[in-house]
Tab-separated table of C-alpha atoms in Angstrom:
chain	number	residue	atom	x	y	z
A	76	ASP	CA	98.751	84.449	99.375
A	77	ALA	CA	99.508	84.097	95.789
A	78	GLY	CA	98.256	81.353	93.831
A	79	VAL	CA	100.246	79.769	90.595
A	80	THR	CA	101.251	82.228	88.884
A	81	GLN	CA	102.808	82.000	85.155
A	82	SER	CA	103.896	84.237	82.260
A	83	PRO	CA	103.739	85.407	79.692
A	84	THR	CA	99.795	85.358	79.421
A	85	HIS	CA	99.812	85.262	75.748
A	86	LEU	CA	102.803	84.670	73.389
A	87	ILE	CA	102.926	84.763	69.639
A	88	LYS	CA	106.146	82.745	67.777
A	89	THR	CA	106.898	81.606	64.512
A	90	ARG	CA	108.024	78.056	63.288
A	91	GLY	CA	111.293	77.057	64.210
A	92	GLN	CA	111.566	79.259	66.773
A	93	GLN	CA	112.110	78.324	70.664
A	94	VAL	CA	110.253	79.796	73.656
A	95	THR	CA	110.764	79.738	77.661
A	96	LEU	CA	106.992	79.245	79.641
A	97	ARG	CA	107.598	80.468	83.686
A	98	CYS	CA	105.882	79.472	86.681
A	99	SER	CA	105.967	80.288	90.374
A	100	PRO	CA	104.250	77.820	92.574
A	101	LYS	CA	101.837	78.535	95.160
A	102	SER	CA	103.471	79.206	98.255
A	103	GLY	CA	104.601	76.032	99.724
A	104	HIS	CA	104.439	73.771	97.024
A	105	ASP	CA	107.402	72.295	96.048
A	106	THR	CA	106.200	70.168	93.238
A	107	VAL	CA	105.304	71.806	89.463
A	108	SER	CA	104.001	70.138	86.695
A	109	TRP	CA	103.193	70.966	82.841
A	110	TYR	CA	100.420	70.248	81.023
A	111	GLN	CA	99.856	71.237	77.442
A	112	GLN	CA	95.958	71.524	76.248
A	113	ALA	CA	94.656	71.961	73.370
A	114	LEU	CA	91.705	74.056	72.393
A	115	GLY	CA	88.200	71.240	73.109
A	116	GLN	CA	90.519	69.083	75.127
A	117	GLY	CA	91.968	68.059	78.196
A	118	PRO	CA	95.273	68.623	79.366
A	119	GLN	CA	98.433	66.505	78.698
A	120	PHE	CA	100.721	66.074	80.890
A	121	ILE	CA	104.045	66.906	79.811
A	122	PHE	CA	106.638	66.501	83.097
A	123	GLN	CA	106.950	67.070	86.604
A	124	TYR	CA	109.293	68.551	88.618
A	125	TYR	CA	110.360	67.988	92.586
A	126	GLU	CA	113.606	68.889	94.086
A	127	GLU	CA	114.867	70.389	90.684
A	128	GLU	CA	114.718	67.144	88.846
A	129	GLU	CA	112.453	65.698	86.482
A	130	ARG	CA	110.546	62.922	88.309
A	131	GLN	CA	107.825	62.192	86.138
A	132	ARG	CA	107.738	62.421	82.188
A	133	GLY	CA	104.527	62.372	79.575
A	134	ASN	CA	104.689	61.243	75.756
A	135	PHE	CA	106.286	64.505	74.609
A	136	PRO	CA	109.300	64.617	72.646
A	137	ASP	CA	112.722	66.324	73.584
A	138	ARG	CA	111.850	69.324	72.270
A	139	PHE	CA	110.057	69.926	75.401
A	140	SER	CA	112.756	70.474	78.441
A	141	GLY	CA	112.095	71.939	81.451
A	142	HIS	CA	113.738	73.129	85.033
A	143	GLN	CA	113.140	73.623	88.102
A	144	PHE	CA	115.135	76.553	90.236
A	145	PRO	CA	116.099	76.407	94.037
A	146	ASN	CA	113.038	78.481	95.139
A	147	TYR	CA	110.487	76.153	93.290
A	148	SER	CA	109.868	77.988	90.457
A	149	SER	CA	109.864	76.576	87.003
A	150	GLU	CA	110.665	76.961	83.090
A	151	LEU	CA	109.168	75.070	79.925
A	152	ASN	CA	111.253	75.350	77.142
A	153	VAL	CA	109.916	74.661	73.734
A	154	ASN	CA	112.615	74.143	70.330
A	155	ALA	CA	111.691	74.188	66.758
A	156	LEU	CA	108.533	75.307	67.297
A	157	LEU	CA	105.549	73.624	65.615
A	158	LEU	CA	102.354	74.986	64.089
A	159	GLY	CA	100.819	71.967	66.413
A	160	ASP	CA	102.348	73.369	69.681
A	161	SER	CA	99.915	76.108	70.007
A	162	ALA	CA	98.148	75.333	72.919
A	163	LEU	CA	97.382	76.538	76.095
A	164	TYR	CA	100.009	75.471	77.961
A	165	LEU	CA	99.132	74.909	82.115
A	166	CYS	CA	101.398	75.021	85.545
A	167	ALA	CA	100.369	73.116	88.304
A	168	SER	CA	102.154	72.504	91.464
A	169	SER	CA	101.174	71.058	94.663
A	170	PHE	CA	102.737	69.934	98.229
A	171	SER	CA	104.757	66.705	96.637
A	172	PRO	CA	104.490	65.013	93.242
A	173	ARG	CA	101.358	63.149	93.873
A	174	GLN	CA	99.127	65.151	96.051
A	175	PRO	CA	95.875	67.795	94.184
A	176	GLN	CA	97.085	70.486	92.379
A	177	HIS	CA	96.567	73.886	92.014
A	178	PHE	CA	96.992	75.483	88.273
A	179	GLY	CA	97.801	78.222	87.101
A	180	ASP	CA	96.060	80.217	84.421
A	181	GLY	CA	98.084	79.284	81.760
A	182	THR	CA	100.160	80.727	78.898
A	183	ARG	CA	98.596	81.109	75.356
A	184	LEU	CA	101.316	80.113	72.652
A	185	SER	CA	100.219	80.594	69.194
A	186	ILE	CA	102.360	79.498	66.625
A	187	LEU	CA	102.152	81.211	63.129
B	284	THR	CA	99.101	53.846	78.455
B	285	GLN	CA	96.337	54.782	81.009
B	286	LEU	CA	93.515	57.036	79.507
B	287	LEU	CA	90.150	58.570	80.812
B	288	GLU	CA	87.107	58.945	78.597
B	289	GLN	CA	84.348	61.326	79.997
B	290	SER	CA	80.509	61.445	78.655
B	291	PRO	CA	78.698	62.975	77.421
B	292	GLN	CA	81.084	65.761	75.484
B	293	PHE	CA	78.395	68.366	75.565
B	294	LEU	CA	75.962	68.478	77.916
B	295	SER	CA	73.036	71.712	77.812
B	296	ILE	CA	70.576	71.912	80.221
B	297	GLN	CA	67.893	74.049	81.763
B	298	GLU	CA	68.659	75.771	85.267
B	299	GLY	CA	66.817	73.206	87.925
B	300	GLU	CA	67.489	70.038	85.880
B	301	ASN	CA	69.722	67.025	87.561
B	302	LEU	CA	72.767	65.879	85.153
B	303	THR	CA	74.988	63.093	85.682
B	304	VAL	CA	78.384	62.966	84.354
B	305	TYR	CA	80.935	59.994	83.898
B	306	CYS	CA	84.443	59.447	84.042
B	307	ASN	CA	86.056	55.670	82.384
B	308	SER	CA	88.787	53.914	81.854
B	309	SER	CA	90.045	50.272	81.892
B	310	SER	CA	92.980	51.397	84.279
B	311	VAL	CA	93.077	51.502	88.017
B	312	PHE	CA	94.027	55.124	89.358
B	313	SER	CA	95.274	55.644	93.136
B	314	SER	CA	92.827	57.988	93.466
B	315	LEU	CA	90.630	60.287	90.806
B	316	GLN	CA	90.376	64.350	91.095
B	317	TRP	CA	87.438	65.895	89.779
B	318	TYR	CA	88.360	69.747	88.213
B	319	ARG	CA	86.216	72.665	86.252
B	320	GLN	CA	87.723	74.790	84.314
B	321	GLU	CA	86.283	78.406	83.195
B	322	PRO	CA	87.035	79.685	79.720
B	323	GLY	CA	90.856	81.866	80.087
B	324	GLU	CA	91.455	80.051	83.476
B	325	GLY	CA	93.169	77.115	84.367
B	326	PRO	CA	91.008	73.772	86.230
B	327	VAL	CA	90.267	74.583	89.806
B	328	LEU	CA	89.618	71.280	91.998
B	329	LEU	CA	87.045	70.668	93.546
B	330	VAL	CA	87.125	67.133	94.601
B	331	THR	CA	89.644	64.081	95.468
B	332	VAL	CA	88.242	60.877	95.902
B	333	VAL	CA	90.902	58.143	97.214
B	334	THR	CA	88.704	54.945	98.287
B	335	GLY	CA	86.643	52.611	96.206
B	336	GLY	CA	83.003	53.104	96.307
B	337	GLU	CA	83.747	56.683	98.134
B	338	VAL	CA	80.929	59.072	97.715
B	339	LYS	CA	81.575	63.064	98.419
B	340	LYS	CA	79.129	65.722	98.659
B	341	LEU	CA	80.327	69.502	97.838
B	342	LYS	CA	76.696	71.870	98.332
B	343	ARG	CA	74.648	70.747	95.294
B	344	LEU	CA	77.407	68.080	93.508
B	345	THR	CA	77.526	64.553	94.925
B	346	PHE	CA	81.365	62.478	93.257
B	347	GLN	CA	81.297	58.536	93.670
B	348	PHE	CA	84.117	56.761	92.622
B	349	GLY	CA	84.073	52.913	91.159
B	350	ASP	CA	84.185	50.286	93.586
B	351	ALA	CA	87.236	49.199	91.402
B	352	ARG	CA	89.009	52.406	91.028
B	353	LYS	CA	88.613	52.750	87.072
B	354	ASP	CA	85.589	54.658	86.785
B	355	SER	CA	83.638	57.793	88.495
B	356	SER	CA	80.596	60.474	88.021
B	357	LEU	CA	79.615	63.303	89.248
B	358	HIS	CA	75.980	64.468	89.807
B	359	ILE	CA	74.839	67.983	89.752
B	360	THR	CA	71.340	68.427	91.389
B	361	ALA	CA	69.349	71.752	90.625
B	362	ALA	CA	71.510	72.880	88.166
B	363	GLN	CA	72.462	76.774	87.701
B	364	PRO	CA	74.163	78.968	85.258
B	365	GLY	CA	77.189	79.059	87.435
B	366	ASP	CA	77.412	75.323	87.029
B	367	THR	CA	78.257	76.061	83.458
B	368	GLY	CA	82.401	74.830	82.610
B	369	LEU	CA	84.305	72.521	81.472
B	370	TYR	CA	84.223	69.493	84.088
B	371	LEU	CA	87.636	67.548	84.037
B	372	CYS	CA	88.384	63.900	85.532
B	373	ALA	CA	92.017	63.383	86.389
B	374	GLY	CA	93.163	59.923	87.492
B	375	VAL	CA	96.518	59.702	89.563
B	376	GLY	CA	98.689	56.592	88.552
B	377	GLN	CA	101.932	56.927	86.827
B	378	ASN	CA	101.385	60.375	86.127
B	379	PHE	CA	98.277	62.069	86.472
B	380	VAL	CA	95.948	61.590	83.457
B	381	PHE	CA	93.350	64.062	81.944
B	382	GLY	CA	89.879	63.026	80.940
B	383	PRO	CA	88.692	65.057	77.287
B	384	GLY	CA	86.274	66.817	80.001
B	385	THR	CA	82.498	67.673	79.781
B	386	ARG	CA	81.188	70.727	78.569
B	387	LEU	CA	78.262	72.103	80.678
B	388	SER	CA	75.898	75.226	79.562
B	389	VAL	CA	73.161	75.753	81.851
B	390	LEU	CA	70.885	78.067	80.390
B	391	PRO	CA	68.526	80.450	82.686
């Protein structure tokens, strides 16, 4: 039973570029949440997708957008990358929006 | 805005010692979760507490949810090197809110 899988594992971009990160949820899960974890800090909630719609959003600018597909997988898109966007981006899935979450191992994004 | 604070920020102890870490907020949460995260990996759920005053035990780990559902504690008995990691609490309210974590190092 595969857990939450994220791709790529590492990514290097330059300022101003755009990036797309991908997440496949744990089998049977229909809800996907995205988090940003800066070095030495706890994860910060970006948004949550359920039934292909953004249901909740944290305090992140519109440069951060997402999508959920009919198979429940999800993408996180970040436009106009800034140096401060360098972080570990975590995807988490759950059976429903308020249930305990299972996390992937993240995508380490570095902005040069 | 709901915020969670955790203390201590860092903790280094010898194998066999006991320890307690704390998670505090001024906000009420419907439930609270504890995770452990190791380097290069995502957080792994340890426990969810739902009822004010609830106590849950997971082997040598004891979790307690405050009566007012604003705070929680994690007590580890006879810590082992395998307990080393970043311990995160997360409150379920309007969104999932994570604390900054307690980084625990257990030395053999």
